[in-house]
CSV table of C-alpha atoms and ligand atoms in Angstrom, one decimal:
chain,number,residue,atom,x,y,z
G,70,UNK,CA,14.7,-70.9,-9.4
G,71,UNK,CA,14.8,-73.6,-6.9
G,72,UNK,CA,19.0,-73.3,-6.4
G,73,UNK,CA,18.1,-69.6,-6.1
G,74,UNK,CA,15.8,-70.1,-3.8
G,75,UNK,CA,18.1,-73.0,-1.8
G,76,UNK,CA,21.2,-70.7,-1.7
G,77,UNK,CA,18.9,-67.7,-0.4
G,78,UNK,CA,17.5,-70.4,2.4
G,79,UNK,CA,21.3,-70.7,2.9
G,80,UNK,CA,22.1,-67.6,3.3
G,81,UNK,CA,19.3,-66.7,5.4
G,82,UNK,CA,20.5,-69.5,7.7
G,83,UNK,CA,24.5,-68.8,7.9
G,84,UNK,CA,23.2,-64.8,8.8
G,85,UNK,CA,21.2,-66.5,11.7
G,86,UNK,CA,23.9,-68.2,12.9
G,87,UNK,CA,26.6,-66.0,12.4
G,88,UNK,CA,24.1,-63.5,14.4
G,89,UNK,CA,23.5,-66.1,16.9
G,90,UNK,CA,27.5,-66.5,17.2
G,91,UNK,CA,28.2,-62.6,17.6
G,92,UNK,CA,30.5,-62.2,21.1
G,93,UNK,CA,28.1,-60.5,23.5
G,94,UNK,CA,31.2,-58.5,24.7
G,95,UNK,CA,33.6,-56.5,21.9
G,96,UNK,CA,36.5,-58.2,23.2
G,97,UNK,CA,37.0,-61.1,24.4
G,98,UNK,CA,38.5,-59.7,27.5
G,99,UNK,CA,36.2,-61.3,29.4
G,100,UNK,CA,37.8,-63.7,32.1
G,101,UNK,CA,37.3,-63.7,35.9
G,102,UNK,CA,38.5,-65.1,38.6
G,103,UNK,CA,36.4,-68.0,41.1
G,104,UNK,CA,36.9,-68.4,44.4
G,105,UNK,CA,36.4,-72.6,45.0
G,106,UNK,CA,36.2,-73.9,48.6
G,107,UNK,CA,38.7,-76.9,48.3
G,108,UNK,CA,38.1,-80.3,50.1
G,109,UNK,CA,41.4,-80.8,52.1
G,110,UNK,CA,41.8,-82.7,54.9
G,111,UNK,CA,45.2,-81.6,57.7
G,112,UNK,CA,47.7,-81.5,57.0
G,113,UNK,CA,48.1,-80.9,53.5
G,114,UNK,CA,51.3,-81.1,51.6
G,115,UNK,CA,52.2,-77.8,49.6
G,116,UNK,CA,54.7,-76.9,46.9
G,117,UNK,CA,55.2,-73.8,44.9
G,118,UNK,CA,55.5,-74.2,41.4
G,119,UNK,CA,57.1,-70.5,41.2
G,120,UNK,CA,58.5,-68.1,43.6
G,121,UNK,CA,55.5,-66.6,45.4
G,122,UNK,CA,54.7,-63.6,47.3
G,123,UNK,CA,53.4,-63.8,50.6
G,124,UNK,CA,50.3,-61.2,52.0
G,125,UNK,CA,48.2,-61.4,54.9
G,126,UNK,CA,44.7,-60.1,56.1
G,127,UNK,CA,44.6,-57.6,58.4
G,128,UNK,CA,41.3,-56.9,59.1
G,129,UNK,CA,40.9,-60.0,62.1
G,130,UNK,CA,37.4,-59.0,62.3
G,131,UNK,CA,36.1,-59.5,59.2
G,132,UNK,CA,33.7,-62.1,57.9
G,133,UNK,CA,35.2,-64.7,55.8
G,134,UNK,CA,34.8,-63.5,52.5
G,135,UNK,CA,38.0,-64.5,49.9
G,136,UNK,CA,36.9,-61.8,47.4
G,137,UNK,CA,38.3,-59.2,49.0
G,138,UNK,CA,39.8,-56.8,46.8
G,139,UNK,CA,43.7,-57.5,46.7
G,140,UNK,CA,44.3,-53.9,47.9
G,141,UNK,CA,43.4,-55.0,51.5
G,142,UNK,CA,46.1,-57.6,51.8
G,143,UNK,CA,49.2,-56.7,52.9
G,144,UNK,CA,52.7,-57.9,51.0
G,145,UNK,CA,54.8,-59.7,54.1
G,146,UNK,CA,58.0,-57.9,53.7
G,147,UNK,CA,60.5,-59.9,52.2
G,148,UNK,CA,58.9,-62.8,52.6
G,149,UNK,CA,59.3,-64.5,48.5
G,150,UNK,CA,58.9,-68.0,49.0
G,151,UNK,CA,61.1,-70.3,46.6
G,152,UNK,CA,60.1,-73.5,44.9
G,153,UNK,CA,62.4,-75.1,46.2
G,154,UNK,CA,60.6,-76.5,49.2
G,155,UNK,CA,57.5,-78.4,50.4
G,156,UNK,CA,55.8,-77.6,52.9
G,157,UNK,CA,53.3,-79.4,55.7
G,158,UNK,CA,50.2,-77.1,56.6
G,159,UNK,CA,48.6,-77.2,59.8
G,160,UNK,CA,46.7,-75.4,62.5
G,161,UNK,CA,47.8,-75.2,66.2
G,162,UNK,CA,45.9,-73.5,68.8
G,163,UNK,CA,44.4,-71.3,65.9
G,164,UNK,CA,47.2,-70.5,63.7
G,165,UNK,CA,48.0,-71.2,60.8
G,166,UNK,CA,51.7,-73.6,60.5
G,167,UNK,CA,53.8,-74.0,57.5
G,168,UNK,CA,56.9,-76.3,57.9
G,169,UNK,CA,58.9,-76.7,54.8
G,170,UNK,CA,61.2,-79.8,54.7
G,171,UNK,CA,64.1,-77.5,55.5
G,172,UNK,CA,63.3,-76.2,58.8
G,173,UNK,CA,61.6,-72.6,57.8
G,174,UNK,CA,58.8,-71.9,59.7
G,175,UNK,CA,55.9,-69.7,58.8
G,176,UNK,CA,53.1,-68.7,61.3
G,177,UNK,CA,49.8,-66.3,61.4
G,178,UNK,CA,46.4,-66.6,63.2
G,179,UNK,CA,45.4,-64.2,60.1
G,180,UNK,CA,45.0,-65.4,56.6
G,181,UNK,CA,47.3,-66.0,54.1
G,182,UNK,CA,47.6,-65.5,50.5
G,183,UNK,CA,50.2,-66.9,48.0
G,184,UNK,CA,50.5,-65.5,44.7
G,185,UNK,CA,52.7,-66.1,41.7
G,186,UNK,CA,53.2,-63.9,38.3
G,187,UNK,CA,51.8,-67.1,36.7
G,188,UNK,CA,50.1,-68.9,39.4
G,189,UNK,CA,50.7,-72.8,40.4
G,190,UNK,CA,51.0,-75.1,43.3
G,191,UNK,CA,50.2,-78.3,44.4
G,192,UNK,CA,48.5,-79.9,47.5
G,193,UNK,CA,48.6,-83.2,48.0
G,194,UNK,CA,50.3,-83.7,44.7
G,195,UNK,CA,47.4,-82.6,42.9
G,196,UNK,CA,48.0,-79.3,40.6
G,197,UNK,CA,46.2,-76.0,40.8
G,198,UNK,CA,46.3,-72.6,38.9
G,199,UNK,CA,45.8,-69.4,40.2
G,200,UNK,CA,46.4,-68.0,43.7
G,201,UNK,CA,46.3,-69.7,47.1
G,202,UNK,CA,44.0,-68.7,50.1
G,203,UNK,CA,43.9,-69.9,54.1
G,204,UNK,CA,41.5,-68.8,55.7
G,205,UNK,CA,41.4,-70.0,59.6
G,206,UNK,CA,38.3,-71.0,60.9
G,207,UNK,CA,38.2,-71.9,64.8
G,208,UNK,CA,40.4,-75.0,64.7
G,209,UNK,CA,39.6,-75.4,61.5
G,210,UNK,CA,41.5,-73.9,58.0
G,211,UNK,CA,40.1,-73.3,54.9
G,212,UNK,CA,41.8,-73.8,51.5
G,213,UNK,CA,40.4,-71.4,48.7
G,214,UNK,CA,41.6,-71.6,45.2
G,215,UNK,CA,41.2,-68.3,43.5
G,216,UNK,CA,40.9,-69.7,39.9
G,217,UNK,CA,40.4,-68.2,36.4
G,218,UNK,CA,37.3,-69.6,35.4
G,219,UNK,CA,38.7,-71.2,32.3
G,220,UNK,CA,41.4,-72.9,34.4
G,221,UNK,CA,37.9,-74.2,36.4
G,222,UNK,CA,36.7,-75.6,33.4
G,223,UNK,CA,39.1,-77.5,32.6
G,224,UNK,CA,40.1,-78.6,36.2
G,225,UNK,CA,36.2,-80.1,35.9
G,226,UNK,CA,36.2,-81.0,32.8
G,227,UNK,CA,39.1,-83.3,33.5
G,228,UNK,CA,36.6,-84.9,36.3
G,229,UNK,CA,33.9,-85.3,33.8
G,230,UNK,CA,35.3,-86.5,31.0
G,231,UNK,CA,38.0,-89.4,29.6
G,232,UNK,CA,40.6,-87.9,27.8
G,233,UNK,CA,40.2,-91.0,25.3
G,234,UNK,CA,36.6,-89.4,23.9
G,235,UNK,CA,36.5,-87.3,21.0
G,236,UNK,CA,38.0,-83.6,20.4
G,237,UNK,CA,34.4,-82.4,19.9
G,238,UNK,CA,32.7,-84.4,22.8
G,239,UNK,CA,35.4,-82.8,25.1
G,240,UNK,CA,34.6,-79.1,23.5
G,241,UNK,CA,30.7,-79.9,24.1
G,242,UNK,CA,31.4,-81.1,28.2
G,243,UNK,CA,33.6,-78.0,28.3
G,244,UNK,CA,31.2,-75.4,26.5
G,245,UNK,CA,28.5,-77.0,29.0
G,246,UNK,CA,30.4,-76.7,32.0
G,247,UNK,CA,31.0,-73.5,31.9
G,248,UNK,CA,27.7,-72.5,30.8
G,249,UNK,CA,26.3,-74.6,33.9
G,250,UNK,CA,29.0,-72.8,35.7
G,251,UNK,CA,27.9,-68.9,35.3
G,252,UNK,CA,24.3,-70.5,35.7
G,253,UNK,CA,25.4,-71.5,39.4
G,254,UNK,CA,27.1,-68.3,40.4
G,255,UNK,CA,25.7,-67.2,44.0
G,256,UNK,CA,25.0,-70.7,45.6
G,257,UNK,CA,27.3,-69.9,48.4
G,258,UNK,CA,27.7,-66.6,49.8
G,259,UNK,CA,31.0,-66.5,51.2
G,260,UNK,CA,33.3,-67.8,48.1
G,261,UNK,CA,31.7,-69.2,44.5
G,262,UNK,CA,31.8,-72.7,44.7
G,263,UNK,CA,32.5,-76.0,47.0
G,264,UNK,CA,34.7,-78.0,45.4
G,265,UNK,CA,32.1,-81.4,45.3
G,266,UNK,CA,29.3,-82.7,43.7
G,267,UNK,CA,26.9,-80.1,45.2
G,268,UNK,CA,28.6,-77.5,42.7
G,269,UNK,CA,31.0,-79.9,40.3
G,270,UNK,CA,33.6,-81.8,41.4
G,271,UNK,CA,36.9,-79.6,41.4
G,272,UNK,CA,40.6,-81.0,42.6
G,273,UNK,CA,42.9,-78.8,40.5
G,274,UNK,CA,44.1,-79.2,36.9
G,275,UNK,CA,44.2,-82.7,34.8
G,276,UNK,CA,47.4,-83.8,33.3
G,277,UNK,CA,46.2,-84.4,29.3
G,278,UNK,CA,46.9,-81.8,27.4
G,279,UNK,CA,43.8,-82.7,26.0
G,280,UNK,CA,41.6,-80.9,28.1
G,281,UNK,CA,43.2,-77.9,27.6
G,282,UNK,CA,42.7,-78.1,23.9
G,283,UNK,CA,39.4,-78.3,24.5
G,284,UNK,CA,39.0,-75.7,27.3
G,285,UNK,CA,40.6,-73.0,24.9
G,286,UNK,CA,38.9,-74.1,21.3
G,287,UNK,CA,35.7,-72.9,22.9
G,288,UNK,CA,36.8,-70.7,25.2
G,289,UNK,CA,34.5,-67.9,26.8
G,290,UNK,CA,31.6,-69.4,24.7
G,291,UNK,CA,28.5,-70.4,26.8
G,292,UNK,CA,25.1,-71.4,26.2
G,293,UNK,CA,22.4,-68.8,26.7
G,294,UNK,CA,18.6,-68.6,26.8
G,295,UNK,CA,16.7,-65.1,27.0
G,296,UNK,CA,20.1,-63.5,27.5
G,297,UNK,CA,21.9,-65.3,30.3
G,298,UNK,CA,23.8,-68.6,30.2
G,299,UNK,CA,21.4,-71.2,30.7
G,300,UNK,CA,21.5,-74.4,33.1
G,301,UNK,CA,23.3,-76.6,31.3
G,302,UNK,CA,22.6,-79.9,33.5
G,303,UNK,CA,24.7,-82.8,32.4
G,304,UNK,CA,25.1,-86.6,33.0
G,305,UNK,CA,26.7,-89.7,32.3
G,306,UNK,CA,24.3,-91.7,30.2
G,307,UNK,CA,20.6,-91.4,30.1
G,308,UNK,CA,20.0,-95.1,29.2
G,309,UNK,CA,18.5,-94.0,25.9
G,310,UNK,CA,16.2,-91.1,26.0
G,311,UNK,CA,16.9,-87.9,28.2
G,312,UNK,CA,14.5,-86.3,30.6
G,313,UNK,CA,12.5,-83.4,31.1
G,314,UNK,CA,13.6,-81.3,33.7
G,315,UNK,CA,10.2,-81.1,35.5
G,316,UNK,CA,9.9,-84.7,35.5
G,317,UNK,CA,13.0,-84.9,37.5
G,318,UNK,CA,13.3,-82.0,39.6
G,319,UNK,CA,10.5,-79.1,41.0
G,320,UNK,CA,10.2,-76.2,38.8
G,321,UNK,CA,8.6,-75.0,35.7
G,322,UNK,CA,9.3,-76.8,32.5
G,323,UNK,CA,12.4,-75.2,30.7
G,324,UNK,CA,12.6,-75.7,26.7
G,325,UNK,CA,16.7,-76.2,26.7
G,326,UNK,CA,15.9,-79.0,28.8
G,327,UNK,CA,13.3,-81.5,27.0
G,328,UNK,CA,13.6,-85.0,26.8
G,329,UNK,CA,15.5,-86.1,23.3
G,330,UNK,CA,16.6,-89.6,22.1
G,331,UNK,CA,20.3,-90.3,23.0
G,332,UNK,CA,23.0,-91.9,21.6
G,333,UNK,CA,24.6,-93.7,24.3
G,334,UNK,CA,23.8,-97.2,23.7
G,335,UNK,CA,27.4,-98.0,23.5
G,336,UNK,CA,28.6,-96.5,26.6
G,337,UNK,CA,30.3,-98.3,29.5
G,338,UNK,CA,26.8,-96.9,31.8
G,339,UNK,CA,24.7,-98.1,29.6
G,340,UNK,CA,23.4,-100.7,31.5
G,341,UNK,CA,22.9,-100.9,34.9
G,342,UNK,CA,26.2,-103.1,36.8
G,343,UNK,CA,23.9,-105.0,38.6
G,344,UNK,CA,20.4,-105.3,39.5
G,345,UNK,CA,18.6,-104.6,42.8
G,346,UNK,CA,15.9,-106.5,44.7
G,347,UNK,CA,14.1,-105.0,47.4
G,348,UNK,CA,11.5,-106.3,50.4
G,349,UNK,CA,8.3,-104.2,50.2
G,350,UNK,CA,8.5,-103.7,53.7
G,351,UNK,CA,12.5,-102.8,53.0
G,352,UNK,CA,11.1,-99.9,50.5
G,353,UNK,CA,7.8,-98.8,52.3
G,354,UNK,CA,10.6,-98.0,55.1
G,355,UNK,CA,12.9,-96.0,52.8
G,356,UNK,CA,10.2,-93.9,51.2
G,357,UNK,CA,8.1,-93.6,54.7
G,358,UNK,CA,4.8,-95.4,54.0
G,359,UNK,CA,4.5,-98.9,56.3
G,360,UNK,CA,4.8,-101.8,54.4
G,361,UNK,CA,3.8,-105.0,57.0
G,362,UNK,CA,-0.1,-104.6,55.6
G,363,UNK,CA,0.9,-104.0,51.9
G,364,UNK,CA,1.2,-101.5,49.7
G,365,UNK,CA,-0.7,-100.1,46.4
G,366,UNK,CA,1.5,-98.7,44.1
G,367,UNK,CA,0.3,-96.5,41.4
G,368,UNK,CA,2.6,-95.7,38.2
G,369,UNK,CA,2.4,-92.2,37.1
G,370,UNK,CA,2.7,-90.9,33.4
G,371,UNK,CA,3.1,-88.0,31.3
G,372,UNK,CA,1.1,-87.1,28.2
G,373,UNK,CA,3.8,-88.9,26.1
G,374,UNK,CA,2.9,-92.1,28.0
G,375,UNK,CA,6.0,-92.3,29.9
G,376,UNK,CA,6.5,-92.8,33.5
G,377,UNK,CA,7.3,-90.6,35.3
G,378,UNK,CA,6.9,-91.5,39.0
G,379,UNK,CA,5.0,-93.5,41.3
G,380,UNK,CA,2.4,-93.3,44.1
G,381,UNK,CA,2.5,-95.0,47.2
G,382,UNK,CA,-0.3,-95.9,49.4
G,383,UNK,CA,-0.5,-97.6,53.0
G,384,UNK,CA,-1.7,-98.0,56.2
G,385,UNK,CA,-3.5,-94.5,55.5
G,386,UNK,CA,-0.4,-92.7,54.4
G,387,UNK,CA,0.4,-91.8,50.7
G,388,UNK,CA,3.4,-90.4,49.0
G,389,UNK,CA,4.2,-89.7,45.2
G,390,UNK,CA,7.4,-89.5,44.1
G,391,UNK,CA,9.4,-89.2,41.3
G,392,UNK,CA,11.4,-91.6,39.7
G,393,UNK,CA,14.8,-89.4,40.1
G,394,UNK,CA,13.4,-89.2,44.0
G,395,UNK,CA,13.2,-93.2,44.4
G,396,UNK,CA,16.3,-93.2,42.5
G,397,UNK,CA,17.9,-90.9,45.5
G,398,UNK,CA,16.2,-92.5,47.9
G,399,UNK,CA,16.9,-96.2,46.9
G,400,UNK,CA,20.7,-95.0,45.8
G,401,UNK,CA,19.7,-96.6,42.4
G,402,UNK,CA,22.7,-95.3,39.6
G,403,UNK,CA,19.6,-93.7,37.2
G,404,UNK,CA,16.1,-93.0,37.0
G,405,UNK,CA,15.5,-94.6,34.0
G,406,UNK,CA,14.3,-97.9,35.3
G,407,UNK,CA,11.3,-100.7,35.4
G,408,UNK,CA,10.5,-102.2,38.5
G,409,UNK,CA,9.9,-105.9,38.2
G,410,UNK,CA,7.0,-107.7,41.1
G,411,UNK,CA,7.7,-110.9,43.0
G,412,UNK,CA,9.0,-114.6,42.0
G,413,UNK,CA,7.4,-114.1,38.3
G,414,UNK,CA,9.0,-110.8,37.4
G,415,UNK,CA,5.7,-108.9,36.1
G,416,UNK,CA,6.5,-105.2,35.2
G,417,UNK,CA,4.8,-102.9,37.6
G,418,UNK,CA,2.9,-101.1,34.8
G,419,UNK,CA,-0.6,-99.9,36.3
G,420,UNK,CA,-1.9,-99.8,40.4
G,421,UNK,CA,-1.3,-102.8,41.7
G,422,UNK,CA,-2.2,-103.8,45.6
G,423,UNK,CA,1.2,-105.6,46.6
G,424,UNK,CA,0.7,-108.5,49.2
G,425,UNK,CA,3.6,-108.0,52.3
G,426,UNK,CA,6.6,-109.8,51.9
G,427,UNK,CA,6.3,-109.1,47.7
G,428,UNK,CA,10.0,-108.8,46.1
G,429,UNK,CA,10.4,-105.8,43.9
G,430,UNK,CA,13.4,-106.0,41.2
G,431,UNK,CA,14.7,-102.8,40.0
G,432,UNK,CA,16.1,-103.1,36.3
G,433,UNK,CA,17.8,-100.6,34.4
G,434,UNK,CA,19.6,-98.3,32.3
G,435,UNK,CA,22.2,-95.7,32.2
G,436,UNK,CA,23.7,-93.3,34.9
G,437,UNK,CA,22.6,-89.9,36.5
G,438,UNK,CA,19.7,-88.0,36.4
G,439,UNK,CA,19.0,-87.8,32.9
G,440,UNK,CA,18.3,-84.2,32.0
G,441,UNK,CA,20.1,-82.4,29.3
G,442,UNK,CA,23.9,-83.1,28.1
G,443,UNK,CA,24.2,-86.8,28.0
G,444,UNK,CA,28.1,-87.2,28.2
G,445,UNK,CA,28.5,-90.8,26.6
G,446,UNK,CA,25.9,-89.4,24.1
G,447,UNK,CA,27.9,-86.9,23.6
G,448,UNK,CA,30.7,-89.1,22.7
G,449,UNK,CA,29.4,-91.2,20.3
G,450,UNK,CA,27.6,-88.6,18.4
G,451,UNK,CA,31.3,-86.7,17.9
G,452,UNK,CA,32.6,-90.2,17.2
G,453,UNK,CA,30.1,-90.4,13.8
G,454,UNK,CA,31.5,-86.5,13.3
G,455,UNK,CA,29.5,-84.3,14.5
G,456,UNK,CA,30.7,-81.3,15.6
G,457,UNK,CA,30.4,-80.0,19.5
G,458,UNK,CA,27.6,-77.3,18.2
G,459,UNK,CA,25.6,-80.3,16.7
G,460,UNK,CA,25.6,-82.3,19.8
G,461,UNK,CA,25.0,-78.8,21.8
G,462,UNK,CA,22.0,-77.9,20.2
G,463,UNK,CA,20.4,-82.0,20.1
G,464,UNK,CA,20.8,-82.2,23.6
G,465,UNK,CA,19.8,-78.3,24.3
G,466,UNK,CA,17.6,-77.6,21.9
G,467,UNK,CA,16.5,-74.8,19.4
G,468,UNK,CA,16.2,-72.8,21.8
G,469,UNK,CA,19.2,-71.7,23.2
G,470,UNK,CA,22.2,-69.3,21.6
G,471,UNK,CA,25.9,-70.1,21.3
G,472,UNK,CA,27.7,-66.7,22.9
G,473,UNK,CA,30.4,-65.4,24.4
G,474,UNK,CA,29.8,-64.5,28.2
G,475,UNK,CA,30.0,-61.6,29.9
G,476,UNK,CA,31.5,-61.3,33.1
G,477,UNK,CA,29.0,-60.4,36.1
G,478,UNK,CA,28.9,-57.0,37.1
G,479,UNK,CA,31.4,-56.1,39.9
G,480,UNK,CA,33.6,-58.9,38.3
G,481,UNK,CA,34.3,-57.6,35.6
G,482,UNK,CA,38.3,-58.5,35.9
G,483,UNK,CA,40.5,-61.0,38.2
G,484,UNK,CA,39.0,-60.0,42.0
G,485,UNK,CA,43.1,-60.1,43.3
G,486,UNK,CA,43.9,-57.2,40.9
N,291,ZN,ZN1,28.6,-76.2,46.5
């Protein structure tokens, strides 16, 4: 009776997940391409990594917007462009220059667009997929990289992660990634993403082959909460025990992104590489509250007795903030810290009225903000075997769904075609 009833149990689970696992879209026809903002600075060294055709934009007057539809560029007649050559970009007087090492020349004050059959180049020696963009901008010129998201993924995955880490640690970052990814669609109007930190850092493809293993054996496969993919916040190494998301940024609380024990005791950020020691006067003038008189500072809990933040009083002003905001503001590597008061080195655990001149020593652990995927976590959880689902749903939670995404509406294939 009781095997009976522990194989029905088992089945009852497997149908959940196979449920949960279900594509969202029949077929897996499902990729797009991104438009990414690159960080370039002139001039930039180019190569082709295939013959390419050349188009331009006609319209002069419109906004800068890369996802036009490909039918509004125009094919330069005759104008392939070979491998063979590399070639210097510029801008002069509001053109656009390309001057390949053997002389050629090419010039436009409209924007350009080189695409492949498969799609390659380099700049700067770095290698990117997909189709190039250059988009003049007053004396300025734009580089946009019109990438396949899974070629995005991997491009920052490769950022992210060491190619050293586990298969299933590299399957989690990617499968995170590109959930966080689709999340973050519509931060910038004109073009997807920036290719820096404010989105996630993007310079092109990584060498290990690796990451493309990793990119594909989950590919399309997102996290989701309540039907859309969910905002899959990752970080280097929480110092022990994650975050939740209010505690660390504005907003409602978020159930994918609660605060869960980690596993990343043995990673490189575990501990802090140094320690920092501050005046109060040095503080009160970072966070905006005079310190000459003194300060009384108030730590701040949640129900679970941890701290969360602290308060700030002095010279009539008063400011709270949260430990991920003194981290910022301080340029401390976490928030997962203790702050340590004058010559003795007494935690700073209830309000205490600091006399001026008092030293405060911040101690502490790990790296990043803390909430959701910890990536050395990650790592050392898929180093004990545990599979990139496993490590998903500790660091996510219950409540989110393993699926295959479905493009946004109005994208539902490559832009350029
Ligand atoms: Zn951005």
């Amino acid at each position: 009776m009781r095997g009976q009833r522990c194989a029905l149990l088992f089945l009852l689970i497997l149908g959940v997940n196979l449920l949960s696992l279900m594509p969202v879209a029949a077929e897996r026809e499902t990729s797009f391409e991104l438009s990414v903002k690159l960080t370039l600075d002139l001039p930039v060294m180019l190569n082709f990594l295939e013959p390419v055709t050349l188009f331009y934009q006609p319209e002069k007057d419109l906004v800068r917007k890369p996802h036009l539809p490909f039918r509004t560029w125009r094919a330069v007649e005759d104008r392939t462009i070979s491998q063979q050559s590399s070639w210097q970009v510029q801008m002069t007087n509001g053109r656009i220059i390309l001057l390949s090492a053997k002389g050629d020349t090419i010039s436009s004050e409209l924007p350009l667009l080189f695409r492949g059959k498969e799609g390659g180049f380099t700049l700067n020696g770095e290698v990117y997929p997909g189709t190039l963009l250059l988009w003049p901008e007053g004396d300025n010129l734009l580089f946009f990289n019109e990438v396949n998201l899974e070629d995005y993924v991997c491009g920052v995955l490769g950022r992210e992660a060491y190619a050293s880490w586990p298969l299933e640690a590299l399957k989690a970052n990617a499968v995170a990634i590109r959930s966080y990814t689709l999340y973050s669609l519509g931060r910038h109007t004109a073009y997807d993403f920036c290719a820096d930190e404010h989105c996630q850092v993007y310079r092109g493809l990584p060498e290990a082959e690796v990451f493309r293993t990793a990119v594909a054996a989950t590919a399309g496969e997102v996290l989701t909460w309540q039907g859309a993919p969910i905002n899959a916040v990752y970080h280097s190494s929480s110092g022990g025990r994650t975050r939740n998301n209010e505690e660390v940024w504005a907003g409602p609380p978020l159930p994918y992104l609660r605060a869960v024990d980690d596993f990343d005791q043995n990673g490189k950020n575990y501990q802090w590489p140094q320690t920092y020691r501050f005046s109060l006067e040095e503080v009160g003038r970072i966070i905006g509250v005079p310190g000459e008189k003194g300060l009384v500072a108030t730590p701040l809990y949640n129900q679970a007795g941890e701290r969360v933040g602290f308060c700030f009083a002095g010279d009539g002003r008063t400011v709270q903030l949260k430990n991920e905001e003194l981290r910022r503001l301080l340029l401390l590597p976490s928030a997962n810290f203790r702050v340590l008061i004058g010559p003795e080195e007494r935690e700073l655990t209830q309000e205490v009225t600091l006399p001026p001149a008092t030293t405060l020593l911040f101690i502490g652990n790990g790296a990043g903000h803390g909430v959701g995927l910890s990536q050395w976590g990650a790592a050392a959880l898929a180093a004990q075997g545990y599979t990139y689902r496993q490590i998903l749903r500790h660091y996510y939670g219950s409540a989110v769904r393993f699926e295959y995404y479905l493009p946004p509406s109005g994208r539902t294939s490559a832009s350029l075609k």
